[in-house]
């Protein structure tokens, strides 16, 4: 439906369907007509691509994706939106709506069944209550996808796209850099949504790496170490890793020393290679 992201049309559709917003499901719908075309274009919605969308709302982004990509599979948990989408996306025969919780969908199967012969990308205005779990689920599964382009809260975007070795980084920064090259694409003001949230947003894109960094002895242990390292902000690596892993500080200190790092180093000062070296050495201590 053209003019779908026009606020008057959105209000009309929602009131005709008696729709009320669910805070629990993170329902802040985009009402700024310039945002969805930009997400679609920067998010690889184009010929030769199949797009997975997460959280359709009334279909404003779905419509822009369907205009550009070969096929769109859009996952939306809220059953109340199904009749709305049947109306707003009626003109597109390349859209499949999946009424499910994205965390329960077998995405490997979906890609194999729906996107044969196509490159695949993910685009979404994510529900904020599950931003990190969704991003990590998409990256950790090693899905055959090229890019993940998502709208997130501005603070979350800063953390996700922080440079390794800088103050802004956290465990999630290490994780996304392990699997992808993250980049901040553009900011979106809170006034672009209905209802308007208390914070501004931004759109970020993760370009998936063909191969993850070398030298990690045990991936699960590596990520456990990273989470432990950031479990207590502003503590030294030795203190936070020791308490996060439940080990002696002396053991953490020995691993730090063997990794060639200064005694009082803080987790946010480490590069990817240094995190890998530290986790490998720490595994020797357990
Ligand atoms: N794409 C729409 C837009 O930009 O206007 C809606 C975005 S809104 C921020 C997030 C959407 O995700 C809502 O429609 C909500 O119902 C849906 N959602 C919430 N949790 C979900 C889940 N676990 N799985 C799939 N969709 C979910």
PDB file of C-alpha atoms and ligand atoms in Angstrom:
ATOM      1  CA  UNK A   1       0.000   0.000   0.000  1.00  0.00           C
ATOM      2  CA  UNK A   2       1.534   3.346  -1.057  1.00  0.00           C
ATOM      3  CA  UNK A   3       1.582   6.085   1.590  1.00  0.00           C
ATOM      4  CA  UNK A   4       1.644   3.394   4.258  1.00  0.00           C
ATOM      5  CA  UNK A   5       4.104   5.231   6.508  1.00  0.00           C
ATOM      6  CA  UNK A   6       2.010   8.413   6.372  1.00  0.00           C
ATOM      7  CA  UNK A   7       0.807   8.973   9.948  1.00  0.00           C
ATOM      8  CA  UNK A   8      -2.799   9.707   8.889  1.00  0.00           C
ATOM      9  CA  UNK A   9      -3.036   6.396   6.996  1.00  0.00           C
ATOM     10  CA  UNK A  10      -1.457   4.477   9.861  1.00  0.00           C
ATOM     11  CA  UNK A  11      -3.899   5.923  12.408  1.00  0.00           C
ATOM     12  CA  UNK A  12      -6.791   5.135  10.086  1.00  0.00           C
ATOM     13  CA  UNK A  13      -5.707   1.504   9.559  1.00  0.00           C
ATOM     14  CA  UNK A  14      -5.059   0.937  13.265  1.00  0.00           C
ATOM     15  CA  UNK A  15      -8.382   2.402  14.333  1.00  0.00           C
ATOM     16  CA  UNK A  16     -10.348   0.450  11.702  1.00  0.00           C
ATOM     17  CA  UNK A  17      -8.778  -2.740  13.068  1.00  0.00           C
ATOM     18  CA  UNK A  18      -9.255  -1.677  16.705  1.00  0.00           C
ATOM     19  CA  UNK A  19      -5.504  -2.137  17.272  1.00  0.00           C
ATOM     20  CA  UNK A  20      -3.909  -1.025  20.557  1.00  0.00           C
ATOM     21  CA  UNK A  21      -0.115  -0.956  21.059  1.00  0.00           C
ATOM     22  CA  UNK A  22       1.564  -3.543  23.269  1.00  0.00           C
ATOM     23  CA  UNK A  23       4.440  -2.134  25.347  1.00  0.00           C
ATOM     24  CA  UNK A  24       5.560  -5.646  26.267  1.00  0.00           C
ATOM     25  CA  UNK A  25       6.101  -6.495  22.597  1.00  0.00           C
ATOM     26  CA  UNK A  26       8.106  -3.306  21.994  1.00  0.00           C
ATOM     27  CA  UNK A  27       5.530  -1.912  19.583  1.00  0.00           C
ATOM     28  CA  UNK A  28       6.796   1.505  18.459  1.00  0.00           C
ATOM     29  CA  UNK A  29       5.849   1.776  14.800  1.00  0.00           C
ATOM     30  CA  UNK A  30       7.748   3.930  12.306  1.00  0.00           C
ATOM     31  CA  UNK A  31       5.783   6.935  11.062  1.00  0.00           C
ATOM     32  CA  UNK A  32       8.633   8.810   9.325  1.00  0.00           C
ATOM     33  CA  UNK A  33       8.312   8.012   5.594  1.00  0.00           C
ATOM     34  CA  UNK A  34      12.011   8.586   4.867  1.00  0.00           C
ATOM     35  CA  UNK A  35      13.373   5.887   7.214  1.00  0.00           C
ATOM     36  CA  UNK A  36      12.132   2.573   5.734  1.00  0.00           C
ATOM     37  CA  UNK A  37      13.410   3.200   2.174  1.00  0.00           C
ATOM     38  CA  UNK A  38      16.869   3.939   3.631  1.00  0.00           C
ATOM     39  CA  UNK A  39      16.882   0.753   5.735  1.00  0.00           C
ATOM     40  CA  UNK A  40      15.785  -1.247   2.689  1.00  0.00           C
ATOM     41  CA  UNK A  41      18.410   0.252   0.384  1.00  0.00           C
ATOM     42  CA  UNK A  42      21.318   0.052   2.845  1.00  0.00           C
ATOM     43  CA  UNK A  43      20.150  -3.390   4.003  1.00  0.00           C
ATOM     44  CA  UNK A  44      20.598  -5.192   0.664  1.00  0.00           C
ATOM     45  CA  UNK A  45      16.922  -5.318  -0.345  1.00  0.00           C
ATOM     46  CA  UNK A  46      17.563  -5.668  -4.072  1.00  0.00           C
ATOM     47  CA  UNK A  47      17.366  -8.087  -6.979  1.00  0.00           C
ATOM     48  CA  UNK A  48      18.868 -11.486  -6.201  1.00  0.00           C
ATOM     49  CA  UNK A  49      18.192 -11.149  -2.461  1.00  0.00           C
ATOM     50  CA  UNK A  50      15.728 -12.788  -0.101  1.00  0.00           C
ATOM     51  CA  UNK A  51      15.070 -10.765   3.044  1.00  0.00           C
ATOM     52  CA  UNK A  52      14.125 -11.966   6.510  1.00  0.00           C
ATOM     53  CA  UNK A  53      12.281  -9.260   8.425  1.00  0.00           C
ATOM     54  CA  UNK A  54      11.712  -9.466  12.178  1.00  0.00           C
ATOM     55  CA  UNK A  55       8.665  -7.674  13.615  1.00  0.00           C
ATOM     56  CA  UNK A  56       6.517  -6.259  10.834  1.00  0.00           C
ATOM     57  CA  UNK A  57       4.167  -4.001  12.795  1.00  0.00           C
ATOM     58  CA  UNK A  58       1.668  -2.914  10.135  1.00  0.00           C
ATOM     59  CA  UNK A  59       4.192  -3.597   7.354  1.00  0.00           C
ATOM     60  CA  UNK A  60       5.786  -0.202   6.623  1.00  0.00           C
ATOM     61  CA  UNK A  61       9.283  -1.676   6.253  1.00  0.00           C
ATOM     62  CA  UNK A  62       7.969  -4.943   4.764  1.00  0.00           C
ATOM     63  CA  UNK A  63       6.419  -2.912   1.919  1.00  0.00           C
ATOM     64  CA  UNK A  64       9.729  -1.178   1.092  1.00  0.00           C
ATOM     65  CA  UNK A  65      11.603  -4.499   1.262  1.00  0.00           C
ATOM     66  CA  UNK A  66       9.068  -6.259  -0.988  1.00  0.00           C
ATOM     67  CA  UNK A  67       9.329  -3.494  -3.613  1.00  0.00           C
ATOM     68  CA  UNK A  68      13.084  -4.057  -3.936  1.00  0.00           C
ATOM     69  CA  UNK A  69      13.974  -7.675  -3.056  1.00  0.00           C
ATOM     70  CA  UNK A  70      12.969 -10.923  -4.794  1.00  0.00           C
ATOM     71  CA  UNK A  71      11.260 -12.313  -1.705  1.00  0.00           C
ATOM     72  CA  UNK A  72      10.527 -11.333   1.901  1.00  0.00           C
ATOM     73  CA  UNK A  73       9.819 -13.679   4.815  1.00  0.00           C
ATOM     74  CA  UNK A  74       8.556 -11.550   7.670  1.00  0.00           C
ATOM     75  CA  UNK A  75       8.246 -12.922  11.202  1.00  0.00           C
ATOM     76  CA  UNK A  76       5.719 -11.240  13.507  1.00  0.00           C
ATOM     77  CA  UNK A  77       4.666 -12.578  16.908  1.00  0.00           C
ATOM     78  CA  UNK A  78       1.417 -10.579  17.319  1.00  0.00           C
ATOM     79  CA  UNK A  79      -1.547 -12.425  15.876  1.00  0.00           C
ATOM     80  CA  UNK A  80      -3.673  -9.229  16.031  1.00  0.00           C
ATOM     81  CA  UNK A  81      -1.533  -7.805  13.196  1.00  0.00           C
ATOM     82  CA  UNK A  82      -2.347 -10.620  10.749  1.00  0.00           C
ATOM     83  CA  UNK A  83      -5.582  -9.062   9.376  1.00  0.00           C
ATOM     84  CA  UNK A  84      -3.860  -5.663   9.209  1.00  0.00           C
ATOM     85  CA  UNK A  85      -0.980  -7.105   7.153  1.00  0.00           C
ATOM     86  CA  UNK A  86      -3.401  -8.920   4.839  1.00  0.00           C
ATOM     87  CA  UNK A  87      -4.718  -5.464   3.933  1.00  0.00           C
ATOM     88  CA  UNK A  88      -1.516  -3.390   3.876  1.00  0.00           C
ATOM     89  CA  UNK A  89       0.600  -5.922   1.944  1.00  0.00           C
ATOM     90  CA  UNK A  90      -2.161  -7.190  -0.382  1.00  0.00           C
ATOM     91  CA  UNK A  91      -0.360  -5.983  -3.519  1.00  0.00           C
ATOM     92  CA  UNK A  92       2.823  -8.035  -2.853  1.00  0.00           C
ATOM     93  CA  UNK A  93       2.897 -11.663  -3.952  1.00  0.00           C
ATOM     94  CA  UNK A  94       6.547 -12.044  -2.840  1.00  0.00           C
ATOM     95  CA  UNK A  95       5.858 -11.686   0.914  1.00  0.00           C
ATOM     96  CA  UNK A  96       5.331 -14.566   3.328  1.00  0.00           C
ATOM     97  CA  UNK A  97       4.217 -13.657   6.849  1.00  0.00           C
ATOM     98  CA  UNK A  98       5.194 -16.068   9.614  1.00  0.00           C
ATOM     99  CA  UNK A  99       3.140 -15.555  12.780  1.00  0.00           C
ATOM    100  CA  UNK A 100       5.785 -16.764  15.294  1.00  0.00           C
ATOM    101  CA  UNK A 101       8.244 -15.715  17.959  1.00  0.00           C
ATOM    102  CA  UNK A 102      11.508 -15.133  16.043  1.00  0.00           C
ATOM    103  CA  UNK A 103      13.453 -16.893  18.795  1.00  0.00           C
ATOM    104  CA  UNK A 104      11.534 -20.105  18.023  1.00  0.00           C
ATOM    105  CA  UNK A 105      11.861 -20.096  14.231  1.00  0.00           C
ATOM    106  CA  UNK A 106      14.356 -22.521  12.647  1.00  0.00           C
ATOM    107  CA  UNK A 107      16.102 -19.967  10.426  1.00  0.00           C
ATOM    108  CA  UNK A 108      18.433 -22.480   8.742  1.00  0.00           C
ATOM    109  CA  UNK A 109      15.342 -24.401   7.582  1.00  0.00           C
ATOM    110  CA  UNK A 110      13.501 -21.232   6.571  1.00  0.00           C
ATOM    111  CA  UNK A 111      16.438 -20.063   4.442  1.00  0.00           C
ATOM    112  CA  UNK A 112      16.836 -23.478   2.780  1.00  0.00           C
ATOM    113  CA  UNK A 113      13.114 -23.756   2.011  1.00  0.00           C
ATOM    114  CA  UNK A 114      12.292 -20.170   1.033  1.00  0.00           C
ATOM    115  CA  UNK A 115      15.429 -18.619  -0.429  1.00  0.00           C
ATOM    116  CA  UNK A 116      16.959 -21.256  -2.738  1.00  0.00           C
ATOM    117  CA  UNK A 117      19.274 -19.559  -5.266  1.00  0.00           C
ATOM    118  CA  UNK A 118      19.093 -16.191  -3.502  1.00  0.00           C
ATOM    119  CA  UNK A 119      21.518 -14.272  -1.315  1.00  0.00           C
ATOM    120  CA  UNK A 120      19.981 -13.583   2.082  1.00  0.00           C
ATOM    121  CA  UNK A 121      19.923 -10.539   4.374  1.00  0.00           C
ATOM    122  CA  UNK A 122      18.066  -9.595   7.547  1.00  0.00           C
ATOM    123  CA  UNK A 123      16.360  -6.210   8.010  1.00  0.00           C
ATOM    124  CA  UNK A 124      14.356  -5.106  11.033  1.00  0.00           C
ATOM    125  CA  UNK A 125      13.159  -2.380  13.302  1.00  0.00           C
ATOM    126  CA  UNK A 126      13.796  -4.587  16.322  1.00  0.00           C
ATOM    127  CA  UNK A 127      11.612  -4.779  19.410  1.00  0.00           C
ATOM    128  CA  UNK A 128      13.974  -3.244  21.981  1.00  0.00           C
ATOM    129  CA  UNK A 129      13.324  -5.758  24.754  1.00  0.00           C
ATOM    130  CA  UNK A 130      15.170  -8.478  22.806  1.00  0.00           C
ATOM    131  CA  UNK A 131      17.734  -6.487  20.781  1.00  0.00           C
ATOM    132  CA  UNK A 132      20.882  -8.286  21.974  1.00  0.00           C
ATOM    133  CA  UNK A 133      19.411 -11.819  22.130  1.00  0.00           C
ATOM    134  CA  UNK A 134      18.107 -11.475  18.545  1.00  0.00           C
ATOM    135  CA  UNK A 135      21.390 -10.078  17.181  1.00  0.00           C
ATOM    136  CA  UNK A 136      23.452 -12.741  18.953  1.00  0.00           C
ATOM    137  CA  UNK A 137      21.068 -15.508  17.826  1.00  0.00           C
ATOM    138  CA  UNK A 138      21.440 -14.320  14.195  1.00  0.00           C
ATOM    139  CA  UNK A 139      25.241 -14.152  14.394  1.00  0.00           C
ATOM    140  CA  UNK A 140      25.987 -17.246  16.498  1.00  0.00           C
ATOM    141  CA  UNK A 141      23.977 -19.611  14.296  1.00  0.00           C
ATOM    142  CA  UNK A 142      26.360 -18.985  11.392  1.00  0.00           C
ATOM    143  CA  UNK A 143      23.417 -18.540   9.042  1.00  0.00           C
ATOM    144  CA  UNK A 144      24.185 -18.154   5.341  1.00  0.00           C
ATOM    145  CA  UNK A 145      23.381 -14.431   5.413  1.00  0.00           C
ATOM    146  CA  UNK A 146      25.309 -11.455   4.080  1.00  0.00           C
ATOM    147  CA  UNK A 147      24.119  -8.612   6.308  1.00  0.00           C
ATOM    148  CA  UNK A 148      21.954  -7.880   9.332  1.00  0.00           C
ATOM    149  CA  UNK A 149      20.572  -4.318   9.243  1.00  0.00           C
ATOM    150  CA  UNK A 150      18.611  -3.316  12.315  1.00  0.00           C
ATOM    151  CA  UNK A 151      17.178  -0.332  14.141  1.00  0.00           C
ATOM    152  CA  UNK A 152      18.200  -0.344  17.804  1.00  0.00           C
ATOM    153  CA  UNK A 153      18.217   2.150  20.679  1.00  0.00           C
ATOM    154  CA  UNK A 154      20.994   4.710  20.293  1.00  0.00           C
ATOM    155  CA  UNK A 155      22.907   3.558  23.405  1.00  0.00           C
ATOM    156  CA  UNK A 156      22.724  -0.062  22.253  1.00  0.00           C
ATOM    157  CA  UNK A 157      24.001   1.022  18.822  1.00  0.00           C
ATOM    158  CA  UNK A 158      26.968   2.821  20.410  1.00  0.00           C
ATOM    159  CA  UNK A 159      27.899  -0.318  22.342  1.00  0.00           C
ATOM    160  CA  UNK A 160      27.386  -2.637  19.352  1.00  0.00           C
ATOM    161  CA  UNK A 161      29.460  -0.462  17.020  1.00  0.00           C
ATOM    162  CA  UNK A 162      32.124   0.640  19.533  1.00  0.00           C
ATOM    163  CA  UNK A 163      35.705   0.207  18.339  1.00  0.00           C
ATOM    164  CA  UNK A 164      37.541  -2.623  20.090  1.00  0.00           C
ATOM    165  CA  UNK A 165      39.915  -1.235  22.697  1.00  0.00           C
ATOM    166  CA  UNK A 166      37.803   1.849  23.500  1.00  0.00           C
ATOM    167  CA  UNK A 167      35.799   2.872  26.593  1.00  0.00           C
ATOM    168  CA  UNK A 168      32.392   2.301  24.954  1.00  0.00           C
ATOM    169  CA  UNK A 169      32.936  -1.385  24.343  1.00  0.00           C
ATOM    170  CA  UNK A 170      31.304  -4.260  26.232  1.00  0.00           C
ATOM    171  CA  UNK A 171      30.970  -8.031  25.918  1.00  0.00           C
ATOM    172  CA  UNK A 172      28.494  -7.616  23.057  1.00  0.00           C
ATOM    173  CA  UNK A 173      31.050  -5.494  21.133  1.00  0.00           C
ATOM    174  CA  UNK A 174      33.541  -8.372  21.228  1.00  0.00           C
ATOM    175  CA  UNK A 175      30.845 -10.833  20.175  1.00  0.00           C
ATOM    176  CA  UNK A 176      29.591  -8.835  17.184  1.00  0.00           C
ATOM    177  CA  UNK A 177      33.155  -8.075  16.040  1.00  0.00           C
ATOM    178  CA  UNK A 178      33.981 -11.770  16.227  1.00  0.00           C
ATOM    179  CA  UNK A 179      31.250 -12.609  13.722  1.00  0.00           C
ATOM    180  CA  UNK A 180      30.933  -9.410  11.685  1.00  0.00           C
ATOM    181  CA  UNK A 181      32.072  -5.935  10.782  1.00  0.00           C
ATOM    182  CA  UNK A 182      29.583  -3.645  12.538  1.00  0.00           C
ATOM    183  CA  UNK A 183      28.851  -0.110  11.389  1.00  0.00           C
ATOM    184  CA  UNK A 184      26.536   2.683  12.451  1.00  0.00           C
ATOM    185  CA  UNK A 185      24.499   3.799   9.409  1.00  0.00           C
ATOM    186  CA  UNK A 186      22.302   6.694  10.617  1.00  0.00           C
ATOM    187  CA  UNK A 187      20.417   8.077  13.593  1.00  0.00           C
ATOM    188  CA  UNK A 188      16.613   8.195  13.903  1.00  0.00           C
ATOM    189  CA  UNK A 189      14.889  10.593  16.316  1.00  0.00           C
ATOM    190  CA  UNK A 190      12.287   9.380  18.823  1.00  0.00           C
ATOM    191  CA  UNK A 191       9.667  11.516  17.032  1.00  0.00           C
ATOM    192  CA  UNK A 192       9.831   9.125  14.061  1.00  0.00           C
ATOM    193  CA  UNK A 193       7.826   6.518  16.001  1.00  0.00           C
ATOM    194  CA  UNK A 194       4.282   6.066  17.245  1.00  0.00           C
ATOM    195  CA  UNK A 195       4.031   5.892  20.196  1.00  0.00           C
ATOM    196  CA  UNK A 196       7.197   7.923  20.669  1.00  0.00           C
ATOM    197  CA  UNK A 197       9.765   6.137  22.916  1.00  0.00           C
ATOM    198  CA  UNK A 198      11.873   7.928  25.578  1.00  0.00           C
ATOM    199  CA  UNK A 199      15.107   7.474  23.651  1.00  0.00           C
ATOM    200  CA  UNK A 200      16.455   8.073  20.152  1.00  0.00           C
ATOM    201  CA  UNK A 201      17.397   5.213  17.859  1.00  0.00           C
ATOM    202  CA  UNK A 202      19.926   4.369  15.185  1.00  0.00           C
ATOM    203  CA  UNK A 203      20.282   1.914  12.335  1.00  0.00           C
ATOM    204  CA  UNK A 204      23.299  -0.398  12.400  1.00  0.00           C
ATOM    205  CA  UNK A 205      24.519  -2.981   9.923  1.00  0.00           C
ATOM    206  CA  UNK A 206      26.579  -6.099  10.558  1.00  0.00           C
ATOM    207  CA  UNK A 207      28.456  -7.379   7.511  1.00  0.00           C
ATOM    208  CA  UNK A 208      29.059 -11.026   8.319  1.00  0.00           C
ATOM    209  CA  UNK A 209      32.638 -12.283   8.137  1.00  0.00           C
ATOM    210  CA  UNK A 210      33.324 -15.255   5.900  1.00  0.00           C
ATOM    211  CA  UNK A 211      35.631 -16.634   8.566  1.00  0.00           C
ATOM    212  CA  UNK A 212      35.768 -15.872  12.282  1.00  0.00           C
ATOM    213  CA  UNK A 213      39.104 -14.890  13.928  1.00  0.00           C
ATOM    214  CA  UNK A 214      41.725 -17.625  14.130  1.00  0.00           C
ATOM    215  CA  UNK A 215      43.305 -19.126  17.214  1.00  0.00           C
ATOM    216  CA  UNK A 216      40.285 -19.585  19.504  1.00  0.00           C
ATOM    217  CA  UNK A 217      40.790 -22.950  21.242  1.00  0.00           C
ATOM    218  CA  UNK A 218      37.253 -23.292  22.580  1.00  0.00           C
ATOM    219  CA  UNK A 219      34.570 -20.864  21.368  1.00  0.00           C
ATOM    220  CA  UNK A 220      32.194 -21.425  24.311  1.00  0.00           C
ATOM    221  CA  UNK A 221      35.007 -20.818  26.778  1.00  0.00           C
ATOM    222  CA  UNK A 222      36.106 -17.734  24.831  1.00  0.00           C
ATOM    223  CA  UNK A 223      32.652 -16.146  25.094  1.00  0.00           C
ATOM    224  CA  UNK A 224      32.345 -17.158  28.789  1.00  0.00           C
ATOM    225  CA  UNK A 225      35.646 -15.382  29.417  1.00  0.00           C
ATOM    226  CA  UNK A 226      34.497 -12.274  27.527  1.00  0.00           C
ATOM    227  CA  UNK A 227      31.249 -12.096  29.537  1.00  0.00           C
ATOM    228  CA  UNK A 228      33.171 -12.572  32.790  1.00  0.00           C
ATOM    229  CA  UNK A 229      35.682  -9.872  31.804  1.00  0.00           C
ATOM    230  CA  UNK A 230      32.898  -7.300  31.479  1.00  0.00           C
ATOM    231  CA  UNK A 231      30.828  -8.556  34.417  1.00  0.00           C
ATOM    232  CA  UNK A 232      32.093  -5.727  36.646  1.00  0.00           C
ATOM    233  CA  UNK A 233      32.578  -2.464  34.809  1.00  0.00           C
ATOM    234  CA  UNK A 234      35.631  -0.361  35.577  1.00  0.00           C
ATOM    235  CA  UNK A 235      37.412  -3.218  37.364  1.00  0.00           C
ATOM    236  CA  UNK A 236      40.724  -4.582  36.167  1.00  0.00           C
ATOM    237  CA  UNK A 237      40.622  -7.659  33.916  1.00  0.00           C
ATOM    238  CA  UNK A 238      42.205  -9.745  36.705  1.00  0.00           C
ATOM    239  CA  UNK A 239      39.464  -8.836  39.206  1.00  0.00           C
ATOM    240  CA  UNK A 240      36.464  -9.107  36.911  1.00  0.00           C
ATOM    241  CA  UNK A 241      37.634 -12.302  35.179  1.00  0.00           C
ATOM    242  CA  UNK A 242      38.403 -13.927  38.550  1.00  0.00           C
ATOM    243  CA  UNK A 243      35.009 -13.113  40.049  1.00  0.00           C
ATOM    244  CA  UNK A 244      33.100 -13.732  36.795  1.00  0.00           C
ATOM    245  CA  UNK A 245      34.717 -17.162  36.296  1.00  0.00           C
ATOM    246  CA  UNK A 246      34.745 -18.051  40.014  1.00  0.00           C
ATOM    247  CA  UNK A 247      38.536 -18.553  40.119  1.00  0.00           C
ATOM    248  CA  UNK A 248      41.494 -17.186  42.158  1.00  0.00           C
ATOM    249  CA  UNK A 249      42.751 -13.748  41.234  1.00  0.00           C
ATOM    250  CA  UNK A 250      46.262 -15.284  41.078  1.00  0.00           C
ATOM    251  CA  UNK A 251      45.131 -17.665  38.320  1.00  0.00           C
ATOM    252  CA  UNK A 252      43.606 -14.804  36.317  1.00  0.00           C
ATOM    253  CA  UNK A 253      46.771 -12.742  36.852  1.00  0.00           C
ATOM    254  CA  UNK A 254      48.968 -15.625  35.636  1.00  0.00           C
ATOM    255  CA  UNK A 255      46.898 -15.924  32.447  1.00  0.00           C
ATOM    256  CA  UNK A 256      47.146 -12.156  31.908  1.00  0.00           C
ATOM    257  CA  UNK A 257      50.897 -12.281  32.268  1.00  0.00           C
ATOM    258  CA  UNK A 258      51.315 -15.264  29.898  1.00  0.00           C
ATOM    259  CA  UNK A 259      49.112 -13.478  27.338  1.00  0.00           C
ATOM    260  CA  UNK A 260      51.691 -10.670  27.404  1.00  0.00           C
ATOM    261  CA  UNK A 261      49.302  -8.115  28.933  1.00  0.00           C
ATOM    262  CA  UNK A 262      50.033  -5.546  31.660  1.00  0.00           C
ATOM    263  CA  UNK A 263      49.005  -6.614  35.189  1.00  0.00           C
ATOM    264  CA  UNK A 264      46.402  -3.841  35.642  1.00  0.00           C
ATOM    265  CA  UNK A 265      44.903  -3.959  32.157  1.00  0.00           C
ATOM    266  CA  UNK A 266      41.154  -3.287  31.899  1.00  0.00           C
ATOM    267  CA  UNK A 267      38.904  -5.385  29.653  1.00  0.00           C
ATOM    268  CA  UNK A 268      37.935  -2.400  27.488  1.00  0.00           C
ATOM    269  CA  UNK A 269      41.618  -1.926  26.520  1.00  0.00           C
ATOM    270  CA  UNK A 270      41.951  -5.311  24.803  1.00  0.00           C
ATOM    271  CA  UNK A 271      41.980  -6.020  21.099  1.00  0.00           C
ATOM    272  CA  UNK A 272      40.325  -9.148  19.668  1.00  0.00           C
ATOM    273  CA  UNK A 273      43.706 -10.920  19.406  1.00  0.00           C
ATOM    274  CA  UNK A 274      44.483 -10.101  23.045  1.00  0.00           C
ATOM    275  CA  UNK A 275      41.086 -11.425  24.217  1.00  0.00           C
ATOM    276  CA  UNK A 276      41.748 -14.646  22.314  1.00  0.00           C
ATOM    277  CA  UNK A 277      45.243 -14.990  23.826  1.00  0.00           C
ATOM    278  CA  UNK A 278      43.889 -14.309  27.333  1.00  0.00           C
ATOM    279  CA  UNK A 279      41.000 -16.809  27.028  1.00  0.00           C
ATOM    280  CA  UNK A 280      43.382 -19.479  25.714  1.00  0.00           C
ATOM    281  CA  UNK A 281      45.767 -18.905  28.622  1.00  0.00           C
ATOM    282  CA  UNK A 282      42.920 -18.803  31.143  1.00  0.00           C
ATOM    283  CA  UNK A 283      41.663 -22.185  29.954  1.00  0.00           C
ATOM    284  CA  UNK A 284      45.039 -23.608  31.093  1.00  0.00           C
ATOM    285  CA  UNK A 285      44.323 -22.389  34.621  1.00  0.00           C
ATOM    286  CA  UNK A 286      41.046 -24.300  35.092  1.00  0.00           C
TER     287      UNK A 286
HETATM  288  N1  LIG B   1       8.602  -2.932  11.585  1.00  0.00           N
HETATM  289  C1  LIG B   1       7.551  -2.175  12.233  1.00  0.00           C
HETATM  290  C2  LIG B   1       7.822  -0.685  12.093  1.00  0.00           C
HETATM  291  O1  LIG B   1       8.982  -0.328  11.848  1.00  0.00           O
HETATM  292  O2  LIG B   1       6.907   0.098  12.237  1.00  0.00           O
HETATM  293  C3  LIG B   1       7.363  -2.559  13.693  1.00  0.00           C
HETATM  294  C4  LIG B   1       8.571  -2.420  14.575  1.00  0.00           C
HETATM  295  S1  LIG B   1       8.207  -2.591  16.300  1.00  0.00           S
HETATM  296  C5  LIG B   1       9.604  -1.733  16.986  1.00  0.00           C
HETATM  297  C6  LIG B   1       8.663  -4.283  16.675  1.00  0.00           C
HETATM  298  C7  LIG B   1       7.711  -5.361  16.155  1.00  0.00           C
HETATM  299  O3  LIG B   1       8.227  -6.636  16.560  1.00  0.00           O
HETATM  300  C8  LIG B   1       6.287  -5.311  16.695  1.00  0.00           C
HETATM  301  O4  LIG B   1       5.383  -5.405  15.633  1.00  0.00           O
HETATM  302  C9  LIG B   1       6.175  -6.518  17.629  1.00  0.00           C
HETATM  303  O5  LIG B   1       4.886  -7.066  17.703  1.00  0.00           O
HETATM  304  C10 LIG B   1       7.171  -7.479  16.984  1.00  0.00           C
HETATM  305  N2  LIG B   1       7.754  -8.478  17.919  1.00  0.00           N
HETATM  306  C11 LIG B   1       7.983  -8.329  19.254  1.00  0.00           C
HETATM  307  N3  LIG B   1       8.570  -9.425  19.746  1.00  0.00           N
HETATM  308  C12 LIG B   1       8.699 -10.308  18.720  1.00  0.00           C
HETATM  309  C13 LIG B   1       9.222 -11.631  18.619  1.00  0.00           C
HETATM  310  N4  LIG B   1       9.720 -12.262  19.688  1.00  0.00           N
HETATM  311  N5  LIG B   1       9.197 -12.246  17.415  1.00  0.00           N
HETATM  312  C14 LIG B   1       8.688 -11.600  16.320  1.00  0.00           C
HETATM  313  N6  LIG B   1       8.183 -10.347  16.359  1.00  0.00           N
HETATM  314  C15 LIG B   1       8.185  -9.700  17.542  1.00  0.00           C
END
